[in-house]
Amino acid sequence: QVQLVESGGGLVQPGGSLRLSCAASGSIFSIRAWDWYRQAPGNQRELVAQITGGGLTNYADSVKGRFTISSDNTENTVYLEMNSLKPEDTAVYYCLTTAKVVGIPAEYHYWGQGTQVTVSS
């Protein structure tokens, strides 16, 4: 009922920047929160950043001061601005939304398909 489409990944040199986007579509009634996760080869998926519908944000210590999460509630889209990228930021990045769909009172989690970010010289 909710589809998430991510974009913006790619190859960037250390110190560079990328901006990821994740757009939700479908029979969306409300979105309570957005998260960005990442998973590097051999590692567990880890939370990178969160933003609530009210605009409260939270970041992993490893990205504080370098990454910024934002959302456009009118467009049902979340962004992740990534600056001062490091090789250890290399991973597949996934967006997650916690949302209600029309006609169903419960909230559910919906995942994007993932986008590869590679930081290398």
PDB file of C-alpha atoms in Angstrom:
ATOM      1  CA  GLN A   1       0.000   0.000   0.000  1.00  0.00           C
ATOM      2  CA  VAL A   2       2.995   2.293   0.395  1.00  0.00           C
ATOM      3  CA  GLN A   3       5.875   2.281  -2.041  1.00  0.00           C
ATOM      4  CA  LEU A   4       9.193   3.967  -1.320  1.00  0.00           C
ATOM      5  CA  VAL A   5      11.561   4.938  -4.119  1.00  0.00           C
ATOM      6  CA  GLU A   6      15.087   6.004  -3.254  1.00  0.00           C
ATOM      7  CA  SER A   7      17.545   7.933  -5.367  1.00  0.00           C
ATOM      8  CA  GLY A   8      20.789   9.844  -5.111  1.00  0.00           C
ATOM      9  CA  GLY A   9      23.367   7.189  -4.335  1.00  0.00           C
ATOM     10  CA  GLY A  10      26.619   6.834  -6.207  1.00  0.00           C
ATOM     11  CA  LEU A  11      30.384   6.989  -6.083  1.00  0.00           C
ATOM     12  CA  VAL A  12      32.022   9.957  -4.366  1.00  0.00           C
ATOM     13  CA  GLN A  13      35.535  10.779  -3.229  1.00  0.00           C
ATOM     14  CA  PRO A  14      36.357  11.119   0.469  1.00  0.00           C
ATOM     15  CA  GLY A  15      35.336  14.542   1.688  1.00  0.00           C
ATOM     16  CA  GLY A  16      32.608  14.799  -0.917  1.00  0.00           C
ATOM     17  CA  SER A  17      28.858  15.122  -0.593  1.00  0.00           C
ATOM     18  CA  LEU A  18      25.736  13.292  -1.694  1.00  0.00           C
ATOM     19  CA  ARG A  19      22.041  13.875  -1.202  1.00  0.00           C
ATOM     20  CA  LEU A  20      19.723  10.900  -0.932  1.00  0.00           C
ATOM     21  CA  SER A  21      15.982  11.155  -1.517  1.00  0.00           C
ATOM     22  CA  CYS A  22      13.158   8.777  -0.682  1.00  0.00           C
ATOM     23  CA  ALA A  23       9.651   9.412  -1.949  1.00  0.00           C
ATOM     24  CA  ALA A  24       6.573   7.607  -0.663  1.00  0.00           C
ATOM     25  CA  SER A  25       3.490   6.949  -2.739  1.00  0.00           C
ATOM     26  CA  GLY A  26       0.268   5.031  -2.301  1.00  0.00           C
ATOM     27  CA  SER A  27      -2.788   5.342  -0.123  1.00  0.00           C
ATOM     28  CA  ILE A  28      -0.991   7.250   2.614  1.00  0.00           C
ATOM     29  CA  PHE A  29      -3.095   8.662   5.434  1.00  0.00           C
ATOM     30  CA  SER A  30      -0.286   9.908   7.648  1.00  0.00           C
ATOM     31  CA  ILE A  31       3.435   9.516   8.202  1.00  0.00           C
ATOM     32  CA  ARG A  32       4.665   9.544  11.796  1.00  0.00           C
ATOM     33  CA  ALA A  33       8.380   9.255  11.179  1.00  0.00           C
ATOM     34  CA  TRP A  34      11.156   8.643   8.677  1.00  0.00           C
ATOM     35  CA  ASP A  35      14.406   6.787   9.244  1.00  0.00           C
ATOM     36  CA  TRP A  36      17.543   6.242   7.224  1.00  0.00           C
ATOM     37  CA  TYR A  37      19.470   3.005   7.808  1.00  0.00           C
ATOM     38  CA  ARG A  38      22.602   1.665   6.200  1.00  0.00           C
ATOM     39  CA  GLN A  39      24.208  -1.726   5.826  1.00  0.00           C
ATOM     40  CA  ALA A  40      27.792  -2.360   4.864  1.00  0.00           C
ATOM     41  CA  PRO A  41      28.969  -5.806   3.694  1.00  0.00           C
ATOM     42  CA  GLY A  42      29.344  -8.145   6.648  1.00  0.00           C
ATOM     43  CA  ASN A  43      27.689  -5.692   9.032  1.00  0.00           C
ATOM     44  CA  GLN A  44      24.254  -5.431  10.556  1.00  0.00           C
ATOM     45  CA  ARG A  45      21.877  -2.768   9.346  1.00  0.00           C
ATOM     46  CA  GLU A  46      22.320   0.320  11.497  1.00  0.00           C
ATOM     47  CA  LEU A  47      20.231   3.403  12.117  1.00  0.00           C
ATOM     48  CA  VAL A  48      21.769   6.554  10.672  1.00  0.00           C
ATOM     49  CA  ALA A  49      19.163   9.269  11.232  1.00  0.00           C
ATOM     50  CA  GLN A  50      15.534   9.781  12.220  1.00  0.00           C
ATOM     51  CA  ILE A  51      13.011  12.564  11.802  1.00  0.00           C
ATOM     52  CA  THR A  52       9.503  12.716  13.238  1.00  0.00           C
ATOM     53  CA  GLY A  53       6.482  14.335  11.667  1.00  0.00           C
ATOM     54  CA  GLY A  54       7.039  17.238  14.032  1.00  0.00           C
ATOM     55  CA  GLY A  55      10.590  17.716  12.829  1.00  0.00           C
ATOM     56  CA  LEU A  56      12.517  16.214  15.745  1.00  0.00           C
ATOM     57  CA  THR A  57      15.753  14.616  14.597  1.00  0.00           C
ATOM     58  CA  ASN A  58      18.195  12.064  15.927  1.00  0.00           C
ATOM     59  CA  TYR A  59      21.542  10.918  14.514  1.00  0.00           C
ATOM     60  CA  ALA A  60      24.020   8.145  15.007  1.00  0.00           C
ATOM     61  CA  ASP A  61      27.168   9.423  16.684  1.00  0.00           C
ATOM     62  CA  SER A  62      29.221   8.442  13.634  1.00  0.00           C
ATOM     63  CA  VAL A  63      27.370  10.910  11.384  1.00  0.00           C
ATOM     64  CA  LYS A  64      26.566  13.784  13.740  1.00  0.00           C
ATOM     65  CA  GLY A  65      27.680  17.096  12.287  1.00  0.00           C
ATOM     66  CA  ARG A  66      28.111  15.612   8.803  1.00  0.00           C
ATOM     67  CA  PHE A  67      24.655  14.288   7.845  1.00  0.00           C
ATOM     68  CA  THR A  68      21.346  16.144   7.892  1.00  0.00           C
ATOM     69  CA  ILE A  69      17.925  14.539   7.622  1.00  0.00           C
ATOM     70  CA  SER A  70      14.941  16.563   6.452  1.00  0.00           C
ATOM     71  CA  SER A  71      11.479  15.883   5.125  1.00  0.00           C
ATOM     72  CA  ASP A  72       8.858  17.477   2.940  1.00  0.00           C
ATOM     73  CA  ASN A  73       5.527  16.474   4.418  1.00  0.00           C
ATOM     74  CA  THR A  74       3.554  17.823   1.481  1.00  0.00           C
ATOM     75  CA  GLU A  75       5.523  15.638  -0.923  1.00  0.00           C
ATOM     76  CA  ASN A  76       5.901  12.623   1.428  1.00  0.00           C
ATOM     77  CA  THR A  77       9.631  12.714   0.817  1.00  0.00           C
ATOM     78  CA  VAL A  78      12.648  12.435   3.081  1.00  0.00           C
ATOM     79  CA  TYR A  79      16.194  13.547   2.322  1.00  0.00           C
ATOM     80  CA  LEU A  80      19.609  12.729   3.708  1.00  0.00           C
ATOM     81  CA  GLU A  81      22.268  15.335   3.022  1.00  0.00           C
ATOM     82  CA  MET A  82      25.666  13.715   3.524  1.00  0.00           C
ATOM     83  CA  ASN A  83      28.782  15.880   3.746  1.00  0.00           C
ATOM     84  CA  SER A  84      32.431  15.185   4.545  1.00  0.00           C
ATOM     85  CA  LEU A  85      31.921  11.601   3.462  1.00  0.00           C
ATOM     86  CA  LYS A  86      34.384   8.959   4.631  1.00  0.00           C
ATOM     87  CA  PRO A  87      35.206   5.515   3.234  1.00  0.00           C
ATOM     88  CA  GLU A  88      33.509   4.000   6.279  1.00  0.00           C
ATOM     89  CA  ASP A  89      30.231   5.585   5.134  1.00  0.00           C
ATOM     90  CA  THR A  90      30.217   3.129   2.220  1.00  0.00           C
ATOM     91  CA  ALA A  91      27.040   1.054   2.467  1.00  0.00           C
ATOM     92  CA  VAL A  92      23.613   0.449   1.018  1.00  0.00           C
ATOM     93  CA  TYR A  93      21.324   3.116   2.428  1.00  0.00           C
ATOM     94  CA  TYR A  94      17.670   2.326   3.097  1.00  0.00           C
ATOM     95  CA  CYS A  95      14.792   4.595   4.008  1.00  0.00           C
ATOM     96  CA  LEU A  96      12.045   3.479   6.328  1.00  0.00           C
ATOM     97  CA  THR A  97       8.750   5.160   7.019  1.00  0.00           C
ATOM     98  CA  THR A  98       6.231   4.513   9.785  1.00  0.00           C
ATOM     99  CA  ALA A  99       2.863   5.300   8.292  1.00  0.00           C
ATOM    100  CA  LYS A 100      -0.856   4.698   8.243  1.00  0.00           C
ATOM    101  CA  VAL A 101      -2.698   3.974   5.046  1.00  0.00           C
ATOM    102  CA  VAL A 102      -6.245   4.998   4.254  1.00  0.00           C
ATOM    103  CA  GLY A 103      -8.816   2.690   5.822  1.00  0.00           C
ATOM    104  CA  ILE A 104      -6.404   0.884   8.167  1.00  0.00           C
ATOM    105  CA  PRO A 105      -5.985   2.280  11.716  1.00  0.00           C
ATOM    106  CA  ALA A 106      -2.692   0.540  12.521  1.00  0.00           C
ATOM    107  CA  GLU A 107       0.768   1.855  11.665  1.00  0.00           C
ATOM    108  CA  TYR A 108       3.186  -0.176   9.621  1.00  0.00           C
ATOM    109  CA  HIS A 109       6.828   0.085   8.602  1.00  0.00           C
ATOM    110  CA  TYR A 110       7.684   0.357   4.938  1.00  0.00           C
ATOM    111  CA  TRP A 111      11.193  -0.014   3.503  1.00  0.00           C
ATOM    112  CA  GLY A 112      12.793   1.427   0.411  1.00  0.00           C
ATOM    113  CA  GLN A 113      14.775  -0.770  -1.973  1.00  0.00           C
ATOM    114  CA  GLY A 114      18.122   0.665  -0.970  1.00  0.00           C
ATOM    115  CA  THR A 115      20.674   2.797  -2.785  1.00  0.00           C
ATOM    116  CA  GLN A 116      24.418   2.178  -2.895  1.00  0.00           C
ATOM    117  CA  VAL A 117      26.769   4.838  -1.572  1.00  0.00           C
ATOM    118  CA  THR A 118      30.463   4.253  -2.220  1.00  0.00           C
ATOM    119  CA  VAL A 119      33.114   6.580  -0.838  1.00  0.00           C
ATOM    120  CA  SER A 120      36.459   5.910  -2.467  1.00  0.00           C
ATOM    121  CA  SER A 121      39.313   7.678  -4.172  1.00  0.00           C
TER     122      SER A 121
END
